[in-house]
Coordinates of N, CA and C in Angstrom, one line a residue:
Chain A
D1 N 0.8 -1.2 0.0 CA 0.0 0.0 0.0 C 0.9 1.3 0.0
A2 N 2.1 1.1 -0.4 CA 3.1 2.3 -0.4 C 2.5 3.3 -1.3
M3 N 2.5 4.6 -0.8 CA 1.9 5.7 -1.7 C 3.0 6.6 -2.1
V4 N 4.1 6.7 -1.3 CA 5.2 7.5 -1.7 C 6.4 6.6 -1.7
I5 N 7.0 6.3 -2.8 CA 8.0 5.3 -2.9 C 9.3 6.0 -3.3
Q6 N 10.4 5.6 -2.5 CA 11.7 6.2 -2.8 C 12.6 5.0 -3.2
N7 N 13.4 5.3 -4.2 CA 14.4 4.3 -4.6 C 15.7 5.1 -4.9
P8 N 16.8 4.4 -4.5 CA 16.9 3.2 -3.7 C 16.8 3.5 -2.2
R9 N 16.7 2.5 -1.3 CA 16.6 2.8 0.1 C 18.0 3.2 0.6
Y10 N 19.0 2.6 0.0 CA 20.4 2.9 0.4 C 21.2 3.2 -0.9
Q11 N 22.0 4.3 -0.8 CA 22.8 4.6 -2.0 C 24.2 5.0 -1.6
V12 N 25.2 4.4 -2.2 CA 26.6 4.8 -1.9 C 27.1 5.4 -3.1
T13 N 27.7 6.6 -3.0 CA 28.3 7.2 -4.1 C 29.7 7.8 -3.7
Q14 N 30.5 8.0 -4.8 CA 31.9 8.5 -4.5 C 31.8 10.0 -4.4
F15 N 32.8 10.5 -3.7 CA 32.9 11.9 -3.5 C 33.1 12.5 -4.9
G16 N 32.2 13.5 -5.2 CA 32.3 14.2 -6.4 C 31.5 13.6 -7.6
K17 N 31.0 12.4 -7.4 CA 30.3 11.7 -8.5 C 28.8 12.0 -8.4
P18 N 28.2 12.5 -9.5 CA 26.8 12.8 -9.5 C 26.0 11.6 -9.1
V19 N 24.9 11.9 -8.4 CA 24.0 10.9 -8.0 C 22.6 11.4 -8.0
T20 N 21.7 10.5 -8.4 CA 20.2 10.9 -8.5 C 19.4 10.0 -7.6
L21 N 18.6 10.6 -6.8 CA 17.6 9.8 -6.0 C 16.2 10.1 -6.5
S22 N 15.4 9.0 -6.5 CA 14.1 9.2 -7.1 C 12.9 9.0 -6.1
C23 N 11.8 9.6 -6.5 CA 10.6 9.5 -5.7 C 9.4 9.4 -6.6
S24 N 8.5 8.5 -6.3 CA 7.2 8.4 -7.1 C 6.1 8.4 -6.1
Q25 N 4.9 8.9 -6.6 CA 3.7 8.9 -5.7 C 2.5 8.4 -6.5
T26 N 1.6 7.7 -5.8 CA 0.4 7.2 -6.4 C -0.8 8.0 -5.9
L27 N -0.5 9.1 -5.2 CA -1.6 9.9 -4.5 C -2.1 11.0 -5.4
N28 N -1.5 11.3 -6.5 CA -1.9 12.4 -7.4 C -1.8 13.7 -6.7
H29 N -0.9 13.9 -5.8 CA -0.8 15.2 -5.0 C -0.1 16.2 -5.8
N30 N -0.5 17.5 -5.5 CA 0.1 18.6 -6.3 C 1.5 18.9 -5.8
V31 N 1.8 18.7 -4.6 CA 3.1 19.2 -4.0 C 4.0 18.0 -3.7
M32 N 5.2 18.1 -4.1 CA 6.2 17.1 -3.8 C 7.4 17.9 -3.1
Y33 N 7.9 17.3 -2.0 CA 9.0 18.0 -1.3 C 10.2 17.0 -1.2
W34 N 11.4 17.6 -1.1 CA 12.6 16.9 -0.7 C 13.1 17.5 0.6
Y35 N 13.3 16.6 1.6 CA 13.9 17.0 2.9 C 15.3 16.3 3.0
Q36 N 16.2 16.9 3.7 CA 17.5 16.3 4.0 C 17.4 16.1 5.6
Q37 N 17.7 14.9 6.1 CA 17.7 14.7 7.5 C 19.0 14.0 7.9
K38 N 19.8 14.8 8.7 CA 21.1 14.2 9.2 C 20.8 13.7 10.5
S39 N 21.7 12.8 11.0 CA 21.5 12.1 12.3 C 21.1 13.0 13.4
S40 N 20.0 12.7 14.1 CA 19.5 13.3 15.3 C 19.2 14.8 15.0
Q41 N 18.8 15.1 13.8 CA 18.4 16.4 13.4 C 17.0 16.4 12.8
A42 N 16.4 17.6 12.7 CA 15.1 17.8 12.1 C 15.3 17.6 10.6
P43 N 14.2 17.1 9.9 CA 14.2 17.1 8.5 C 14.3 18.6 8.0
K44 N 15.2 18.8 7.1 CA 15.4 20.2 6.6 C 14.9 20.3 5.1
L45 N 14.0 21.2 4.9 CA 13.4 21.3 3.5 C 14.4 21.9 2.6
L46 N 14.6 21.2 1.5 CA 15.6 21.6 0.5 C 14.8 22.4 -0.6
F47 N 13.7 21.8 -1.1 CA 12.9 22.5 -2.1 C 11.6 21.7 -2.3
H48 N 10.7 22.3 -3.0 CA 9.4 21.7 -3.3 C 8.9 22.1 -4.6
Y49 N 8.0 21.3 -5.2 CA 7.2 21.6 -6.4 C 5.8 21.8 -6.0
Y50 N 5.2 22.8 -6.5 CA 3.8 22.9 -6.5 C 3.4 22.7 -8.0
D51 N 2.9 21.6 -8.3 CA 2.7 21.2 -9.8 C 4.1 21.3 -10.5
K52 N 4.2 22.2 -11.4 CA 5.5 22.3 -12.1 C 6.3 23.5 -11.6
D53 N 5.8 24.2 -10.7 CA 6.5 25.4 -10.1 C 7.5 24.9 -9.0
F54 N 8.7 25.3 -9.3 CA 9.8 24.9 -8.4 C 10.1 26.0 -7.4
N55 N 10.2 25.6 -6.1 CA 10.5 26.5 -5.1 C 11.7 26.0 -4.3
N56 N 12.8 26.8 -4.4 CA 14.0 26.5 -3.7 C 14.1 27.2 -2.4
E57 N 14.6 26.5 -1.3 CA 14.8 27.2 -0.1 C 16.1 28.1 -0.2
A58 N 16.1 29.2 0.4 CA 17.2 30.1 0.3 C 18.5 29.5 0.6
D59 N 18.5 28.6 1.6 CA 19.8 28.1 2.1 C 20.1 26.7 1.5
T60 N 19.4 26.3 0.4 CA 19.8 25.1 -0.2 C 21.0 25.3 -1.2
P61 N 22.1 24.4 -1.0 CA 23.2 24.6 -1.8 C 23.0 24.4 -3.3
D62 N 23.7 25.1 -4.1 CA 23.5 25.0 -5.6 C 23.8 23.6 -6.1
N63 N 24.5 22.9 -5.3 CA 24.9 21.4 -5.6 C 23.6 20.6 -5.7
F64 N 22.5 21.0 -5.2 CA 21.3 20.3 -5.2 C 20.3 20.8 -6.2
Q65 N 19.9 19.9 -7.1 CA 18.9 20.3 -8.1 C 17.7 19.2 -8.0
S66 N 16.7 19.6 -8.7 CA 15.5 18.7 -8.7 C 14.8 18.8 -10.0
R67 N 14.2 17.7 -10.3 CA 13.4 17.7 -11.6 C 12.0 16.9 -11.3
R68 N 11.0 17.5 -11.9 CA 9.7 16.8 -11.7 C 9.1 16.7 -13.2
P69 N 9.4 15.6 -13.9 CA 8.9 15.4 -15.2 C 7.4 15.3 -15.4
N70 N 6.8 14.8 -14.3 CA 5.3 14.6 -14.4 C 4.8 14.6 -12.9
T71 N 3.5 14.5 -12.7 CA 2.9 14.6 -11.4 C 3.4 13.5 -10.5
S72 N 3.7 12.3 -11.0 CA 4.0 11.2 -10.2 C 5.5 11.1 -9.8
F73 N 6.4 11.7 -10.5 CA 7.8 11.5 -10.2 C 8.5 12.8 -9.9
C74 N 9.5 12.6 -9.0 CA 10.4 13.8 -8.7 C 11.7 13.2 -8.4
F75 N 12.8 13.9 -8.8 CA 14.1 13.5 -8.7 C 15.0 14.5 -7.9
L76 N 15.9 14.0 -7.2 CA 16.8 14.9 -6.5 C 18.2 14.5 -7.1
D77 N 18.9 15.6 -7.7 CA 20.2 15.4 -8.3 C 21.2 16.1 -7.4
I78 N 22.2 15.4 -7.0 CA 23.4 16.0 -6.3 C 24.5 16.0 -7.3
R79 N 24.9 17.1 -7.7 CA 25.9 17.3 -8.8 C 27.2 16.8 -8.4
S80 N 27.8 17.2 -7.3 CA 29.1 16.8 -6.8 C 29.0 16.6 -5.3
P81 N 28.6 15.4 -5.0 CA 28.4 15.0 -3.5 C 29.7 15.2 -2.7
G82 N 29.5 15.9 -1.6 CA 30.6 16.0 -0.6 C 30.3 15.1 0.5
L83 N 31.3 15.0 1.4 CA 31.1 14.1 2.6 C 30.0 14.7 3.5
G84 N 29.8 16.0 3.5 CA 28.8 16.6 4.3 C 27.4 16.4 3.7
D85 N 27.2 15.8 2.6 CA 26.0 15.5 2.0 C 25.4 14.2 2.4
A86 N 26.2 13.4 3.1 CA 25.7 12.1 3.6 C 24.6 12.4 4.6
A87 N 23.4 11.7 4.3 CA 22.2 12.0 5.1 C 21.1 11.1 4.6
M88 N 20.0 11.1 5.3 CA 18.7 10.5 4.9 C 18.0 11.6 4.1
Y89 N 17.6 11.2 2.9 CA 16.8 12.2 2.0 C 15.3 11.6 2.0
L90 N 14.4 12.5 2.4 CA 13.0 12.1 2.5 C 12.3 12.9 1.4
C91 N 11.5 12.2 0.7 CA 10.5 12.7 -0.2 C 9.2 12.7 0.4
A92 N 8.4 13.8 0.2 CA 7.0 13.8 0.8 C 6.1 14.4 -0.2
T93 N 4.8 14.3 0.0 CA 3.8 14.9 -0.9 C 2.7 15.4 0.0
S94 N 2.0 16.4 -0.6 CA 0.7 16.8 0.0 C -0.2 17.3 -1.1
R95 N -1.5 17.4 -0.8 CA -2.4 17.9 -1.7 C -2.2 19.3 -2.1
G96 N -1.5 20.1 -1.2 CA -1.2 21.4 -1.5 C -2.3 22.4 -1.1
L97 N -3.3 21.9 -0.5 CA -4.3 22.8 0.1 C -3.8 23.4 1.4
V98 N -4.5 24.3 2.0 CA -4.1 24.9 3.2 C -4.1 23.8 4.3
N99 N -2.9 23.7 5.0 CA -2.8 22.9 6.2 C -3.3 21.5 6.0
T100 N -2.6 20.8 5.1 CA -2.9 19.4 4.9 C -1.8 18.5 5.2
E101 N -2.1 17.3 5.4 CA -1.0 16.3 5.8 C 0.0 16.1 4.7
A102 N 1.2 15.9 5.2 CA 2.3 15.5 4.3 C 2.5 14.0 4.4
F103 N 2.7 13.3 3.3 CA 2.9 11.9 3.3 C 4.3 11.6 2.9
F104 N 5.0 10.9 3.7 CA 6.5 10.7 3.5 C 6.7 9.3 2.8
G105 N 7.8 9.3 2.1 CA 8.4 8.1 1.7 C 9.3 7.5 2.8
Q106 N 9.9 6.3 2.6 CA 10.7 5.7 3.6 C 12.2 6.3 3.6
G107 N 12.5 7.1 2.6 CA 13.7 7.7 2.6 C 14.8 6.9 1.8
T108 N 15.8 7.7 1.4 CA 17.1 7.1 0.8 C 18.2 7.5 1.7
R109 N 18.9 6.5 2.2 CA 20.2 6.9 3.0 C 21.3 7.0 2.1
L110 N 21.9 8.2 2.0 CA 23.0 8.3 1.1 C 24.3 8.4 1.9
T111 N 25.3 7.6 1.4 CA 26.6 7.5 1.9 C 27.5 8.0 0.9
V112 N 28.5 8.8 1.2 CA 29.5 9.4 0.4 C 30.8 8.9 0.8
V113 N 31.6 8.2 -0.2 CA 32.8 7.6 0.2 C 34.0 8.2 -0.6
Chain B
G1 N 12.4 33.6 8.8 CA 11.5 32.5 8.6 C 11.2 31.8 9.9
E2 N 10.3 30.8 9.8 CA 9.9 30.0 11.0 C 11.0 29.2 11.5
N3 N 11.1 29.1 12.9 CA 12.0 28.2 13.5 C 11.3 27.4 14.7
V4 N 11.5 26.2 14.7 CA 10.8 25.3 15.7 C 11.8 24.6 16.5
E5 N 11.6 24.8 17.9 CA 12.5 24.1 18.8 C 11.7 23.0 19.6
Q6 N 12.3 21.9 19.8 CA 11.6 20.8 20.4 C 12.4 20.2 21.6
H7 N 11.7 19.9 22.7 CA 12.3 19.3 23.9 C 11.5 18.3 24.5
P8 N 12.0 17.3 25.2 CA 13.4 17.0 25.2 C 13.9 16.3 24.0
S9 N 15.1 16.1 23.8 CA 15.6 15.3 22.7 C 15.5 13.8 22.9
T10 N 15.5 13.3 24.2 CA 15.2 11.9 24.5 C 14.3 11.9 25.8
L11 N 13.5 10.9 25.8 CA 12.5 10.8 26.9 C 12.3 9.3 27.2
S12 N 12.5 8.9 28.4 CA 12.4 7.5 28.8 C 11.3 7.4 29.9
V13 N 10.2 6.6 29.7 CA 9.1 6.5 30.6 C 8.8 5.1 30.9
Q14 N 8.2 4.8 32.0 CA 7.8 3.5 32.3 C 6.4 3.2 31.6
E15 N 6.2 2.0 31.2 CA 4.9 1.7 30.5 C 3.8 2.1 31.5
G16 N 2.8 2.7 30.9 CA 1.6 3.2 31.7 C 1.7 4.6 32.1
D17 N 3.0 5.1 32.1 CA 3.1 6.5 32.5 C 2.8 7.4 31.4
S18 N 2.7 8.7 31.6 CA 2.4 9.7 30.6 C 3.8 10.3 30.1
A19 N 3.7 10.8 28.8 CA 4.8 11.4 28.2 C 4.4 12.7 27.6
V20 N 5.2 13.7 27.8 CA 4.9 15.1 27.3 C 6.1 15.6 26.5
I21 N 5.9 16.0 25.3 CA 6.9 16.6 24.4 C 6.5 18.0 24.1
K22 N 7.4 19.0 24.1 CA 7.0 20.4 24.0 C 7.8 21.0 22.8
C23 N 7.1 21.9 22.1 CA 7.7 22.6 21.0 C 7.3 24.1 21.1
T24 N 8.3 24.9 20.6 CA 8.0 26.4 20.5 C 8.3 26.8 19.0
Y25 N 7.6 27.8 18.6 CA 7.8 28.2 17.3 C 8.0 29.8 17.3
S26 N 8.5 30.3 16.2 CA 8.9 31.7 16.2 C 7.9 32.6 15.4
D27 N 7.3 32.1 14.4 CA 6.5 32.9 13.5 C 5.0 32.9 14.1
S28 N 4.6 34.0 14.6 CA 3.3 34.1 15.2 C 2.1 33.9 14.3
A29 N 2.5 34.0 13.0 CA 1.4 33.8 12.0 C 1.2 32.3 11.6
S30 N 2.1 31.4 12.1 CA 1.9 30.0 11.8 C 0.6 29.6 12.3
N31 N -0.1 28.7 11.6 CA -1.5 28.3 12.0 C -1.7 26.8 11.9
Y32 N -0.7 26.0 11.7 CA -1.0 24.6 11.6 C 0.2 23.9 12.2
F33 N -0.1 22.9 13.1 CA 0.9 22.2 13.9 C 0.7 20.8 14.0
P34 N 1.3 20.0 13.1 CA 1.2 18.6 13.1 C 2.3 17.9 13.9
W35 N 2.0 16.7 14.3 CA 3.0 15.8 15.0 C 3.1 14.5 14.2
Y36 N 4.4 14.2 14.0 CA 4.7 13.0 13.2 C 5.5 12.0 14.1
K37 N 5.2 10.7 13.9 CA 5.9 9.7 14.6 C 6.7 8.9 13.5
Q38 N 8.0 8.6 13.9 CA 8.8 7.9 13.0 C 9.4 6.7 13.8
E39 N 8.9 5.5 13.5 CA 9.5 4.3 14.1 C 10.8 3.9 13.3
L40 N 11.6 3.2 13.9 CA 12.9 2.8 13.4 C 12.8 2.2 12.1
G41 N 13.4 2.8 11.1 CA 13.5 2.3 9.7 C 12.2 2.5 8.9
K42 N 11.3 3.3 9.5 CA 10.0 3.6 8.8 C 9.9 5.1 8.5
R43 N 8.9 5.3 7.7 CA 8.6 6.7 7.3 C 7.9 7.5 8.4
P44 N 8.1 8.8 8.4 CA 7.3 9.6 9.4 C 5.9 9.6 9.0
Q45 N 5.0 9.4 10.0 CA 3.6 9.4 9.8 C 2.9 10.3 10.7
L46 N 1.9 11.0 10.2 CA 1.0 12.0 11.0 C 0.3 11.2 12.0
I47 N 0.4 11.7 13.3 CA -0.4 11.1 14.4 C -1.5 12.0 14.8
I48 N -1.3 13.3 14.8 CA -2.3 14.2 15.3 C -1.9 15.6 14.8
D49 N -2.8 16.5 14.6 CA -2.5 17.9 14.2 C -3.5 18.8 14.9
I50 N -3.1 20.1 14.9 CA -4.0 21.1 15.5 C -3.8 22.4 14.7
R51 N -5.0 23.0 14.6 CA -5.0 24.4 13.9 C -5.1 25.4 14.9
S52 N -4.8 26.7 14.5 CA -4.7 27.7 15.4 C -6.0 28.2 16.0
N53 N -7.1 27.7 15.5 CA -8.4 28.2 16.0 C -8.9 27.3 17.2
V54 N -8.1 26.3 17.6 CA -8.5 25.5 18.7 C -7.3 25.4 19.7
G55 N -7.6 25.2 21.0 CA -6.5 25.1 22.0 C -6.1 23.7 22.3
E56 N -7.0 22.7 22.0 CA -6.7 21.4 22.4 C -7.4 20.4 21.5
K57 N -6.8 19.3 21.3 CA -7.4 18.2 20.4 C -6.9 16.9 21.0
K58 N -7.9 15.9 21.0 CA -7.6 14.7 21.6 C -8.0 13.5 20.7
D59 N -7.2 12.5 20.6 CA -7.5 11.3 19.9 C -7.0 10.1 20.7
Q60 N -7.9 9.5 21.4 CA -7.7 8.3 22.3 C -6.6 8.7 23.3
R61 N -5.5 8.1 23.2 CA -4.4 8.3 24.2 C -3.5 9.5 23.9
I62 N -3.7 10.1 22.8 CA -2.9 11.2 22.3 C -3.7 12.5 22.3
A63 N -3.0 13.6 22.8 CA -3.6 14.9 22.8 C -2.6 15.9 22.5
V64 N -3.0 17.0 21.9 CA -2.1 18.1 21.6 C -2.8 19.4 22.1
T65 N -1.9 20.2 22.7 CA -2.4 21.5 23.2 C -1.6 22.7 22.5
L66 N -2.2 23.8 22.4 CA -1.6 24.9 21.7 C -1.9 26.2 22.5
N67 N -0.8 26.9 22.7 CA -0.9 28.2 23.4 C -0.3 29.2 22.4
K68 N -1.2 29.9 21.7 CA -0.8 30.8 20.6 C -0.1 32.1 21.2
T69 N -0.5 32.5 22.4 CA 0.1 33.6 23.0 C 1.6 33.4 23.3
A70 N 1.8 32.2 23.9 CA 3.2 31.8 24.2 C 4.0 31.2 23.0
K71 N 3.3 30.9 22.0 CA 3.9 30.3 20.8 C 4.5 28.9 21.2
H72 N 3.7 28.1 21.9 CA 4.2 26.8 22.1 C 3.0 25.8 22.1
F73 N 3.4 24.5 21.7 CA 2.4 23.5 21.6 C 3.1 22.2 22.1
S74 N 2.2 21.3 22.6 CA 2.8 20.1 23.3 C 2.0 18.9 22.8
L75 N 2.7 17.8 22.9 CA 2.1 16.4 22.7 C 2.0 15.7 23.9
H76 N 0.9 15.1 24.3 CA 0.7 14.3 25.5 C 0.3 12.9 25.1
I77 N 1.0 12.0 25.6 CA 0.6 10.6 25.4 C 0.4 10.0 26.8
T78 N -0.8 9.5 27.0 CA -1.2 8.8 28.3 C -1.1 7.3 28.2
E79 N -1.0 6.7 29.3 CA -0.9 5.2 29.4 C 0.0 4.7 28.3
T80 N 1.2 5.1 28.3 CA 2.2 4.7 27.2 C 2.4 3.2 27.2
Q81 N 2.6 2.8 25.9 CA 2.8 1.3 25.7 C 4.1 1.2 24.9
P82 N 4.8 0.0 25.0 CA 6.1 -0.1 24.3 C 6.0 0.2 22.8
E83 N 4.9 0.0 22.2 CA 4.8 0.4 20.8 C 4.7 1.9 20.5
D84 N 4.7 2.6 21.6 CA 4.8 4.1 21.4 C 6.2 4.6 21.2
S85 N 7.1 3.6 21.5 CA 8.6 4.0 21.3 C 8.9 4.3 19.9
A86 N 9.5 5.5 19.7 CA 9.7 6.0 18.4 C 10.3 7.4 18.5
V87 N 10.6 8.1 17.3 CA 11.0 9.4 17.3 C 9.8 10.3 16.9
Y88 N 9.5 11.3 17.7 CA 8.4 12.2 17.4 C 8.9 13.5 17.0
F89 N 8.3 14.0 15.9 CA 8.6 15.3 15.4 C 7.4 16.3 15.4
C90 N 7.6 17.5 16.0 CA 6.6 18.5 15.8 C 6.9 19.3 14.6
A91 N 6.0 20.0 14.1 CA 6.2 20.9 12.9 C 5.3 22.0 13.0
A92 N 5.6 23.1 12.2 CA 4.7 24.2 12.1 C 4.7 24.7 10.7
S93 N 3.6 25.2 10.3 CA 3.4 25.7 8.9 C 3.3 27.2 8.8
P94 N 4.4 27.8 8.2 CA 4.4 29.2 8.2 C 3.2 29.8 7.4
M95 N 2.7 30.9 7.8 CA 1.5 31.4 7.1 C 1.8 31.8 5.7
D96 N 3.0 32.2 5.4 CA 3.3 32.8 4.0 C 3.4 31.6 3.0
S97 N 3.4 30.4 3.5 CA 3.5 29.3 2.6 C 2.9 28.1 3.3
S98 N 1.6 28.0 3.3 CA 0.9 27.1 4.2 C 1.0 25.7 3.9
Y99 N 1.7 25.3 2.8 CA 1.9 23.9 2.6 C 3.3 23.5 2.8
K100 N 4.2 24.4 3.4 CA 5.5 24.0 3.9 C 5.4 23.6 5.3
L101 N 6.2 22.7 5.7 CA 6.4 22.3 7.1 C 7.8 22.5 7.6
I102 N 7.9 23.2 8.7 CA 9.2 23.3 9.4 C 9.2 22.4 10.6
F103 N 10.2 21.5 10.7 CA 10.2 20.5 11.7 C 11.1 20.9 12.9
G104 N 10.7 20.4 14.1 CA 11.5 20.4 15.2 C 12.6 19.3 15.1
S105 N 13.5 19.3 16.0 CA 14.6 18.3 15.9 C 14.4 16.9 16.4
G106 N 13.1 16.7 16.9 CA 12.7 15.3 17.2 C 13.0 14.9 18.7
T107 N 12.1 14.0 19.2 CA 12.3 13.5 20.5 C 12.2 12.0 20.4
R108 N 13.3 11.4 20.9 CA 13.3 9.9 20.9 C 12.7 9.4 22.2
L109 N 11.5 8.8 22.1 CA 10.7 8.3 23.2 C 11.0 6.8 23.4
L110 N 11.3 6.4 24.6 CA 11.5 5.0 24.9 C 10.6 4.6 26.0
V111 N 9.7 3.7 25.8 CA 8.8 3.2 26.8 C 9.3 1.9 27.4
R112 N 9.6 1.9 28.6 CA 10.2 0.7 29.2 C 9.1 -0.2 29.7
P113 N 9.2 -1.5 29.3 CA 8.1 -2.5 29.7 C 8.1 -2.7 31.2

């Protein structure tokens, strides 16, 4: 019954080697989010899409990019991963109406070696 | 922008006791305050939420209170059970972007049998 699916669950990448994380949803929600969660910290919003409109957080590094080719899929691209980018990356969706629940995927744990 | 602080970072209680987790927020215009539970290896899931037009909401053993004047809200779990053990995150939704969620840093709750 998974509604927000992230692949892969675990990703190991080399320092500086581009990596892409993927997220898909079966909920037909307008909004898709990418959060970065480091150990024992709050999920930190990187950016989100409202339909095709991309909204970047002011403090999100340029190293992070995103694509949303259609309603169901959203990708997180890390152009040149550094050791500090190792984290859990959570994708979430919401209907985009005022004050509605966010549905999370199980996350992708990224390791940079 | 909105900032959410959460305390305590860890909480250990005896089965059957109550647990209280507290959060404060900075943006007085925020009007939506959800709580998410994240079990080990699983996705965050909404357990309860409250909107700024009410002061308290209860769902079985879980309740949330909101004090808008003081800008804080709390999660109360009564008659705790071992399956309540998880990380709990509070969040606030800034008024200027009502479908964004800013998270607290999380509380790891351990319920001892």
